[in-house]
PDB file of C-alpha atoms in Angstrom:
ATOM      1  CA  UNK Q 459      26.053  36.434  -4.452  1.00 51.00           C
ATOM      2  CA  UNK Q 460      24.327  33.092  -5.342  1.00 54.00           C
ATOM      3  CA  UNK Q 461      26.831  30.766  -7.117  1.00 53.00           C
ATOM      4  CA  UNK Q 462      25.647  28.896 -10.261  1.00 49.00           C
ATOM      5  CA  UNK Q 463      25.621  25.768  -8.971  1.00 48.00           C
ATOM      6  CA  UNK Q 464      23.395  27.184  -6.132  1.00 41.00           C
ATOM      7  CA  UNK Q 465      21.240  28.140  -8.386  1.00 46.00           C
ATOM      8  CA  UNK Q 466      21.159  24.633  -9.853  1.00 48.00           C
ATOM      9  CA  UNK Q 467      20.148  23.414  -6.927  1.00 45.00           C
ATOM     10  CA  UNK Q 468      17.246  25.864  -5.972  1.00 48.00           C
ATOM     11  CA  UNK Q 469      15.814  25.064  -9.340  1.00 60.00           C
ATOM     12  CA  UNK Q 470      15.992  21.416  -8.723  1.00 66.00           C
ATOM     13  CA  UNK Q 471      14.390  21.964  -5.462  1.00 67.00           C
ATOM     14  CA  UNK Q 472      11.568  23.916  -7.051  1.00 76.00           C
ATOM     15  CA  UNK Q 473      11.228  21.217  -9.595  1.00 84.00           C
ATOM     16  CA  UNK Q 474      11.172  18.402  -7.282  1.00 89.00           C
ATOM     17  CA  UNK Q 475       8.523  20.221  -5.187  1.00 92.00           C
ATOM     18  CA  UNK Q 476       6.318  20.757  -8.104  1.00 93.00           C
ATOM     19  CA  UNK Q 477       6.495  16.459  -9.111  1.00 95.00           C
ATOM     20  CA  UNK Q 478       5.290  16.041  -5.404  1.00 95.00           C
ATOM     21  CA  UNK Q 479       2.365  18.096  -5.956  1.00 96.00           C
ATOM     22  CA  UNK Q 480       1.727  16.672  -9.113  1.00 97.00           C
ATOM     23  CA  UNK Q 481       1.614  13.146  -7.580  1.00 98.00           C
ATOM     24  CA  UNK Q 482      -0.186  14.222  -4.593  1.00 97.00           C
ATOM     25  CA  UNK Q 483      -2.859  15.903  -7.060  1.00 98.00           C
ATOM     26  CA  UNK Q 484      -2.924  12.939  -9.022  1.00 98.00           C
ATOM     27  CA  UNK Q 485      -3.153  10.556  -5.868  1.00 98.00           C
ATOM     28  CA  UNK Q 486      -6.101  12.775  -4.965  1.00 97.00           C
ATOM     29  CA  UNK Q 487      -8.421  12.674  -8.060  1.00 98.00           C
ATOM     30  CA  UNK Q 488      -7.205   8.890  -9.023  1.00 97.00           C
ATOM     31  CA  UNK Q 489      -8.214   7.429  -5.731  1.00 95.00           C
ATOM     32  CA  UNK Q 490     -11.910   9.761  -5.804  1.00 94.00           C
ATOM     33  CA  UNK Q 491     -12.352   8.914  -9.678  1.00 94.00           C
ATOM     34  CA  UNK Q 492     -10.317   6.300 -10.871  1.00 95.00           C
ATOM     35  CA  UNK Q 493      -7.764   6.137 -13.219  1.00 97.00           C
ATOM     36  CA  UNK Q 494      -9.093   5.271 -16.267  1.00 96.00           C
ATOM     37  CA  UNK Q 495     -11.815   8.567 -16.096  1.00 96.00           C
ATOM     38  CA  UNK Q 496      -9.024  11.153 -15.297  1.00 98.00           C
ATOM     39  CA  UNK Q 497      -6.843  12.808 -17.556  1.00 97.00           C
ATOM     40  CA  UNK Q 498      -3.238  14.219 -17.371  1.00 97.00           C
ATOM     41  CA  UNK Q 499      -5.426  17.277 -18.270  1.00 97.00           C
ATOM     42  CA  UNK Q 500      -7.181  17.098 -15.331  1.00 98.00           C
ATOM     43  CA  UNK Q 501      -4.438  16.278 -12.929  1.00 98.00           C
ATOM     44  CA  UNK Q 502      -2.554  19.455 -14.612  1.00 96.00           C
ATOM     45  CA  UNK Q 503      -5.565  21.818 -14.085  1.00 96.00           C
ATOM     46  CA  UNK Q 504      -5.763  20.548 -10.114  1.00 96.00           C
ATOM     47  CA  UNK Q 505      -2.126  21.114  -9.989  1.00 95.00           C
ATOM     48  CA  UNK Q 506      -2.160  24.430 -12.046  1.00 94.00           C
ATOM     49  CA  UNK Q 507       0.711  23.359 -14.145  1.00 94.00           C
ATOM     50  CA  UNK Q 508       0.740  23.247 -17.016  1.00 94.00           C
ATOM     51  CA  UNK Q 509       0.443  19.868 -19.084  1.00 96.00           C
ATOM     52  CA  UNK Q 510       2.525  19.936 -20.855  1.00 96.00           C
ATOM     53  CA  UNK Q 511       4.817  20.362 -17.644  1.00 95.00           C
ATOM     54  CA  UNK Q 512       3.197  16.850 -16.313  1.00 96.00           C
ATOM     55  CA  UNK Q 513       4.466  14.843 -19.541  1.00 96.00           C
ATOM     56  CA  UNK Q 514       7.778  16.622 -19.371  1.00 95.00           C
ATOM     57  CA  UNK Q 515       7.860  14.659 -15.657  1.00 96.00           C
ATOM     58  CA  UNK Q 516       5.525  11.956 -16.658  1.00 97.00           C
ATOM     59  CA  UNK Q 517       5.466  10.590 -20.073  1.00 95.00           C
ATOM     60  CA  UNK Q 518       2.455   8.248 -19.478  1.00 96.00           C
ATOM     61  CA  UNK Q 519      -0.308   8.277 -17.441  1.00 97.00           C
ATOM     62  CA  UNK Q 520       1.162   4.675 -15.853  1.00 97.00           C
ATOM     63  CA  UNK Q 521       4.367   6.163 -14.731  1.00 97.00           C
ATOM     64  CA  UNK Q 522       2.065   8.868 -13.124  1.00 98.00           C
ATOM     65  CA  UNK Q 523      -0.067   6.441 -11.302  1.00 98.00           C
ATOM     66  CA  UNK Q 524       3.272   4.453 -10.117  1.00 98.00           C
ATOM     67  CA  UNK Q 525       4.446   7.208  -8.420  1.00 98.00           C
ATOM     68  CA  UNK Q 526       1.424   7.949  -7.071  1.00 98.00           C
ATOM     69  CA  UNK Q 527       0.984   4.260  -5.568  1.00 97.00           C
ATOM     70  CA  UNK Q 528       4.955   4.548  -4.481  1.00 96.00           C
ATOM     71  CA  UNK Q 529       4.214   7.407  -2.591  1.00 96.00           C
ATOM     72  CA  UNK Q 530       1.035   6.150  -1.266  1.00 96.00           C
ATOM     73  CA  UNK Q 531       2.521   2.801   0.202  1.00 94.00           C
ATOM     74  CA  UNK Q 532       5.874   5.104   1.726  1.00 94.00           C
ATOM     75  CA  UNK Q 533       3.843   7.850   3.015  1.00 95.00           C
ATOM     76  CA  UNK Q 534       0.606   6.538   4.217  1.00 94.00           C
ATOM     77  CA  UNK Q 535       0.654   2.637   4.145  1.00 93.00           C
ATOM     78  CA  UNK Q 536       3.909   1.631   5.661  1.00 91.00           C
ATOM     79  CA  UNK Q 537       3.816   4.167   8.468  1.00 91.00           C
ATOM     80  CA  UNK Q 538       1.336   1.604  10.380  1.00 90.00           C
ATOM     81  CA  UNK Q 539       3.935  -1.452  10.127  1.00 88.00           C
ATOM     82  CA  UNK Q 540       7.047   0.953  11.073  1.00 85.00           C
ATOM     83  CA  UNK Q 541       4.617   1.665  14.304  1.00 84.00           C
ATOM     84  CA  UNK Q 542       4.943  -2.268  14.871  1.00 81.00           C
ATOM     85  CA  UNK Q 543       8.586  -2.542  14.092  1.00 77.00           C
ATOM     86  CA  UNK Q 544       9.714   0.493  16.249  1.00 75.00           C
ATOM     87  CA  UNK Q 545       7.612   0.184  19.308  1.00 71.00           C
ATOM     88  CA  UNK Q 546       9.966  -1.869  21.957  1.00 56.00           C
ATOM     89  CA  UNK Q 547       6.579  -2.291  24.430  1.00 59.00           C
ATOM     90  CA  UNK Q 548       5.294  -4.772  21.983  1.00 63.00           C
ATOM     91  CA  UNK Q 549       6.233  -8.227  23.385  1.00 72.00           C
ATOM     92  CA  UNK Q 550       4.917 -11.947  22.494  1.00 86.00           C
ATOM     93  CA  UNK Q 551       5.603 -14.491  20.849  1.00 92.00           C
ATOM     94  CA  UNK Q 552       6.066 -14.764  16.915  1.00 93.00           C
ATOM     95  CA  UNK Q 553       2.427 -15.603  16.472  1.00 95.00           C
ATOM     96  CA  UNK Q 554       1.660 -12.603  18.326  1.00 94.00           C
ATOM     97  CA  UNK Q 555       3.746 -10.588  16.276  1.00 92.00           C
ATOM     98  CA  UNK Q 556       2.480 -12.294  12.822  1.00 94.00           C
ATOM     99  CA  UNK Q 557      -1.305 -10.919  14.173  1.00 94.00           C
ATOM    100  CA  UNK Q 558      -0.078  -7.083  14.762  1.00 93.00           C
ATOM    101  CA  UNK Q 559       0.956  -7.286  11.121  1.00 92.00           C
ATOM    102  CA  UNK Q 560      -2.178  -8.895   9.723  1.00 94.00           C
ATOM    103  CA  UNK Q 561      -4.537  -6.555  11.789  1.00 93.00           C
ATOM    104  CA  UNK Q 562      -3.057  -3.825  10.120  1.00 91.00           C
ATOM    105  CA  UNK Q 563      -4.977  -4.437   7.360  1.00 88.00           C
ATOM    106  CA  UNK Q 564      -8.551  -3.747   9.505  1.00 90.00           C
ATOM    107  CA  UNK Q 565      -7.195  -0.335  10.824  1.00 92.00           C
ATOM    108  CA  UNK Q 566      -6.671   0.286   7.085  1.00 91.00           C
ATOM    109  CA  UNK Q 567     -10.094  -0.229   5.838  1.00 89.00           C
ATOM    110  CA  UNK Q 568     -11.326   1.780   9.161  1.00 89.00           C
ATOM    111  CA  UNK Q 569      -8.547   4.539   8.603  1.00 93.00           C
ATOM    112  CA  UNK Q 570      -7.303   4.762   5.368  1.00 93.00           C
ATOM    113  CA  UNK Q 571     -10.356   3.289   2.811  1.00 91.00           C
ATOM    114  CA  UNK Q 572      -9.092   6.398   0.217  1.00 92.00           C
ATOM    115  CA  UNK Q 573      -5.946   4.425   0.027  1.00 93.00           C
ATOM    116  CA  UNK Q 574      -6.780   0.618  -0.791  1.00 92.00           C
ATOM    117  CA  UNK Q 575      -9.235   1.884  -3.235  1.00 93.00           C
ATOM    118  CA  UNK Q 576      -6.559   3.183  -4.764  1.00 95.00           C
ATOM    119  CA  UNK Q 577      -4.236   0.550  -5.002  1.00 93.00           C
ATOM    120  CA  UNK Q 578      -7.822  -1.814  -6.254  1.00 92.00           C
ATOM    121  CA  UNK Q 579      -8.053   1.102  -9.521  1.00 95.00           C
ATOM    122  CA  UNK Q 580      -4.298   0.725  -9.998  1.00 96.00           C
ATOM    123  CA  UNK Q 581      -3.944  -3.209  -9.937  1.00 93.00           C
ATOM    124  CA  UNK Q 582      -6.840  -2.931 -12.337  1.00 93.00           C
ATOM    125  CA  UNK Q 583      -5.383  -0.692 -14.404  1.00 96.00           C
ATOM    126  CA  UNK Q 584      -1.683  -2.250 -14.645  1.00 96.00           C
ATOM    127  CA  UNK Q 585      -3.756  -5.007 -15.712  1.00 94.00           C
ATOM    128  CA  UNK Q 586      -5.772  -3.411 -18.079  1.00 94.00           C
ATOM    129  CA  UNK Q 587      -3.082  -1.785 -19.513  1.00 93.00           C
ATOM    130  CA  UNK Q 588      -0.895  -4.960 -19.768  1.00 94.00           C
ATOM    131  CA  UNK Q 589       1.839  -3.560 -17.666  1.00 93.00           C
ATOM    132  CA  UNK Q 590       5.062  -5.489 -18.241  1.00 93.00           C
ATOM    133  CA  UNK Q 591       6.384  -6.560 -14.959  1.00 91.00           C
ATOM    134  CA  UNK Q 592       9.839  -5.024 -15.477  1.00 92.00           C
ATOM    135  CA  UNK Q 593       8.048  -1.475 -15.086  1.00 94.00           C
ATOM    136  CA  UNK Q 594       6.887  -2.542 -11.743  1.00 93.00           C
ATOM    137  CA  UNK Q 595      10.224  -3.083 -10.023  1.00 93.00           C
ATOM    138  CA  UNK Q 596      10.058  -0.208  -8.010  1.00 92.00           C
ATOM    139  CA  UNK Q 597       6.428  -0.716  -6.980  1.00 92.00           C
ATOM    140  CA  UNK Q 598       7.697  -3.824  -5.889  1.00 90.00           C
ATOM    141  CA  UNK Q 599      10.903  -3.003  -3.547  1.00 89.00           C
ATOM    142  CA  UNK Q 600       8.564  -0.351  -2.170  1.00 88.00           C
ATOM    143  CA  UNK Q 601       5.396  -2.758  -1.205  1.00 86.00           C
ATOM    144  CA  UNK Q 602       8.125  -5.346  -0.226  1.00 83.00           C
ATOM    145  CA  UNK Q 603       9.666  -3.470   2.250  1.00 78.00           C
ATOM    146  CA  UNK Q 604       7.705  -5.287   5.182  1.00 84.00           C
ATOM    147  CA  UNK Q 605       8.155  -8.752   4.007  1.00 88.00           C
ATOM    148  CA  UNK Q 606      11.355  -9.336   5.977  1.00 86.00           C
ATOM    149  CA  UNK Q 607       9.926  -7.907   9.100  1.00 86.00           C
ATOM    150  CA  UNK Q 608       6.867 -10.379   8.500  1.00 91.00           C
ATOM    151  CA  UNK Q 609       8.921 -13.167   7.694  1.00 93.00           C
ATOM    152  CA  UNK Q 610      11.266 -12.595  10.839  1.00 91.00           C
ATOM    153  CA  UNK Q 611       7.768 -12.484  13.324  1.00 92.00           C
ATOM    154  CA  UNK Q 612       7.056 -16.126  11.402  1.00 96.00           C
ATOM    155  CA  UNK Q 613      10.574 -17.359  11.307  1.00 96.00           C
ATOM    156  CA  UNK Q 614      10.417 -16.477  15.434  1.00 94.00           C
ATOM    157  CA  UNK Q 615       7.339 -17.938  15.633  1.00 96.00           C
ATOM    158  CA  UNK Q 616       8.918 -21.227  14.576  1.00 97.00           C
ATOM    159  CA  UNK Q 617      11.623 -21.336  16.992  1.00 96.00           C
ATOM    160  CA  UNK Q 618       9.393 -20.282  19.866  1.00 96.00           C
ATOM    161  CA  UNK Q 619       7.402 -23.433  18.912  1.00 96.00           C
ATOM    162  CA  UNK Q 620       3.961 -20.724  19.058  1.00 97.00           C
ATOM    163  CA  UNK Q 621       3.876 -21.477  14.575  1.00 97.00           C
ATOM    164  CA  UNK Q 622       3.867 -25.386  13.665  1.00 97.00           C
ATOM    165  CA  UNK Q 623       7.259 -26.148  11.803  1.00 96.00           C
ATOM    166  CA  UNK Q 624       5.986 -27.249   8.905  1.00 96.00           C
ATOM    167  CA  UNK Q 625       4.477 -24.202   7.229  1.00 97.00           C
ATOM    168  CA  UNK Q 626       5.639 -22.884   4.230  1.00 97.00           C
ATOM    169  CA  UNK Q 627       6.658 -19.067   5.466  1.00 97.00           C
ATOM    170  CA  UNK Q 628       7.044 -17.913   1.759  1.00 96.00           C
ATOM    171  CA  UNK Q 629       3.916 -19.159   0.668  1.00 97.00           C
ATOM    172  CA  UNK Q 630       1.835 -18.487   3.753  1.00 97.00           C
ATOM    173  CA  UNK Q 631       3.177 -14.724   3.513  1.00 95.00           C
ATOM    174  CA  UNK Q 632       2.259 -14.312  -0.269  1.00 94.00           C
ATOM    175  CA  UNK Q 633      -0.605 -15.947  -0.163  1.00 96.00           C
ATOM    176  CA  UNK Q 634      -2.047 -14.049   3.154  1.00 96.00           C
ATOM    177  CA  UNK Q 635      -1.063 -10.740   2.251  1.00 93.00           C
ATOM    178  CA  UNK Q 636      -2.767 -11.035  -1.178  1.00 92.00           C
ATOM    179  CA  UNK Q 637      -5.738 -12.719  -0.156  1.00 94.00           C
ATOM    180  CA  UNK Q 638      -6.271  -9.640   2.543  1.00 93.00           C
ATOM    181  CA  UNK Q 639      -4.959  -6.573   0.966  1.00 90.00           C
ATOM    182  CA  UNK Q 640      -7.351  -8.240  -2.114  1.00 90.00           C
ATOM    183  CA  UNK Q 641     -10.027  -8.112   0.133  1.00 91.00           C
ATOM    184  CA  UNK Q 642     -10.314  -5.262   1.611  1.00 90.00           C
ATOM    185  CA  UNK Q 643      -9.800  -3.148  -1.511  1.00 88.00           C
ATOM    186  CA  UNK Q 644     -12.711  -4.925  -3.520  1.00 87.00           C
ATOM    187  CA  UNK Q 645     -14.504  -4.334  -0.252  1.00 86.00           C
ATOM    188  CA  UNK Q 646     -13.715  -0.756   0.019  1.00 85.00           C
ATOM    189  CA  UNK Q 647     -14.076   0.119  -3.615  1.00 76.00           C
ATOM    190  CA  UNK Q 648     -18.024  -1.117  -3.304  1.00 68.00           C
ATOM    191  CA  UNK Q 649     -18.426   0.114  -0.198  1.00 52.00           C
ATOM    192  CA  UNK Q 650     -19.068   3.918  -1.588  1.00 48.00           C
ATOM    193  CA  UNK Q 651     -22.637   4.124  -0.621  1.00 49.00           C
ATOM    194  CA  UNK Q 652     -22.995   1.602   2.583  1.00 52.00           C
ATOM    195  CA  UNK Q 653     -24.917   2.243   6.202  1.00 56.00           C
ATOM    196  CA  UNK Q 654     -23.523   0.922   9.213  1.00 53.00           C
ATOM    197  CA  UNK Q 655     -24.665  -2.547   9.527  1.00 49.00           C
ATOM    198  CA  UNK Q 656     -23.113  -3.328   6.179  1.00 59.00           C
ATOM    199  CA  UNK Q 657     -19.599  -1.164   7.852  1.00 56.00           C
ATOM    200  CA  UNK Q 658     -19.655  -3.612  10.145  1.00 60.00           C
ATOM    201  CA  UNK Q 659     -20.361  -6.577   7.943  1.00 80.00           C
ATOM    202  CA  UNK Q 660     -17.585  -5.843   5.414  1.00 81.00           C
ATOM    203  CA  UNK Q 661     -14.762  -5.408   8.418  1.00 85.00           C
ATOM    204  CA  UNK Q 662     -15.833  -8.810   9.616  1.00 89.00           C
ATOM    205  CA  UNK Q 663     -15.132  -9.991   6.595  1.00 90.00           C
ATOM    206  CA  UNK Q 664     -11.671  -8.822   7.417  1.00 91.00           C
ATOM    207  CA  UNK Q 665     -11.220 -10.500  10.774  1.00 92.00           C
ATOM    208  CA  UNK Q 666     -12.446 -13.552   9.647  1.00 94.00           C
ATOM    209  CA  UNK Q 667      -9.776 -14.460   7.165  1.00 95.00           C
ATOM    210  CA  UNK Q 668      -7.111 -13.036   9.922  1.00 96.00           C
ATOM    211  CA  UNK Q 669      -9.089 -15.850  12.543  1.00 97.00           C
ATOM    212  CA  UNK Q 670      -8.313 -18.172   9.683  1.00 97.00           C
ATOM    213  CA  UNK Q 671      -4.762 -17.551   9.093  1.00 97.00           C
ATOM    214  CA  UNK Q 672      -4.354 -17.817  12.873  1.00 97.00           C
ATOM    215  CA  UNK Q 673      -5.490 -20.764  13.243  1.00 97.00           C
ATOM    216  CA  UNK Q 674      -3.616 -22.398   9.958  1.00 97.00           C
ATOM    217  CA  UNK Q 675      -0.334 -21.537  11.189  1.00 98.00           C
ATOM    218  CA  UNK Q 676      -0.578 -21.711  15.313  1.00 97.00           C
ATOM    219  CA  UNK Q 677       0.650 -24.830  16.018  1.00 94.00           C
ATOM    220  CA  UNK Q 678      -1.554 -26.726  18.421  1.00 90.00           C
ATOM    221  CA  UNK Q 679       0.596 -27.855  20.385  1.00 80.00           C
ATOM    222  CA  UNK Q 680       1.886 -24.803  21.295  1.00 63.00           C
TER     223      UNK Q 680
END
């Protein structure tokens, strides 16, 4: 005989499974659509729930969209910088290391274009909707999760003497990370309807702020 609290738990499960569709479904039309021209409606009817079943988990369409961008960044983004972290083979120096990270960023646009158009609708959005900060804090541990691994590769890249010691790590990392993942989302999002030349046009775009960031922070006399 099932116990009670079994039961509990079986319920739970089923009710846990059902917010991951929900998300997933929402990821799906928010990314082809946008945000702003879907409805909970919508995401319901995709997800054959019922609506009012996505408020009871949801209660705006912003907390909706955060999970959907949390579970975008741990389930599709972050994958291709645990590759760099777990993979033993890769040697170098810091510098080298610093590069594997930023060149993630061109096997995103080339892999995974569905995803940083995405994340361009919902930075547009949280500012549209004038998101208060506080609401992003677990957006934020979840995107932040590679900073330490890309500030160890620059830290190392200081002692090796491959990075000048003079650069700023914190700003260098904000400031390149934004300025790419920035890039190739705008890039992406009005890229819809492009032929091959402009393809290749748009990722060059890409490698030529990563040539740029290489050369600011490679010390010279290295």
């Amino acid at each position: 005989m099932t116990s009670n609290k079994d039961k509990d738990l079986i319920k739970e499960g089923v009710k846990q499974q059902r917010i991951d569709e929900v998300v997933l479904v929402a990821l799906e039309l928010f990314s082809t659509q946008g945000i702003e021209n879907t409805t909970m409606l919508m995401v319901a009817q995709k997800a054959d729930v019922g609506v009012a079943s996505v408020y009871r988990y949801f209660s705006t369409k912003f907390d909706l969209a955060l999970a959907a961008a949390n579970c975008l960044w741990k389930n599709q983004i972050n994958p291709y910088f645990d590759v760099i972290k777990e993979d033993t083979s890769l040697k170098g120096s810091g510098l080298d290391q610093v590069m594997r990270y930023l060149n993630v960023t061109s096997q995103l646009y080339l892999e995974l274009p569905s995803a940083l158009r995405y994340l361009e609708y919902f930075d547009n959005f949280v500012v549209g909707q004038s998101i208060d900060q506080s609401r992003l804090s677990s957006y934020a541990q979840t995107i932040g999760s590679t900073k330490s691994l890309f500030m160890k590769s620059l830290s190392d890249g200081v002692k090796d003497g491959s990075i000048r010691k003079d650069l700023d790590l914190e700003a260098f990392y904000y400031t390149i990370t934004h300025t790419l993942m920035s890039l190739a989302q705008k890039l992406t999002l009005r890229g819809d309807i492009i032929d091959e030349d402009e393809l290749i046009g748009k990722l060059d775009q890409v490698k030529i702020v990563i040539d740029m960031a290489r050369t600011y922070i490679r010390n010279p006399k290295g």
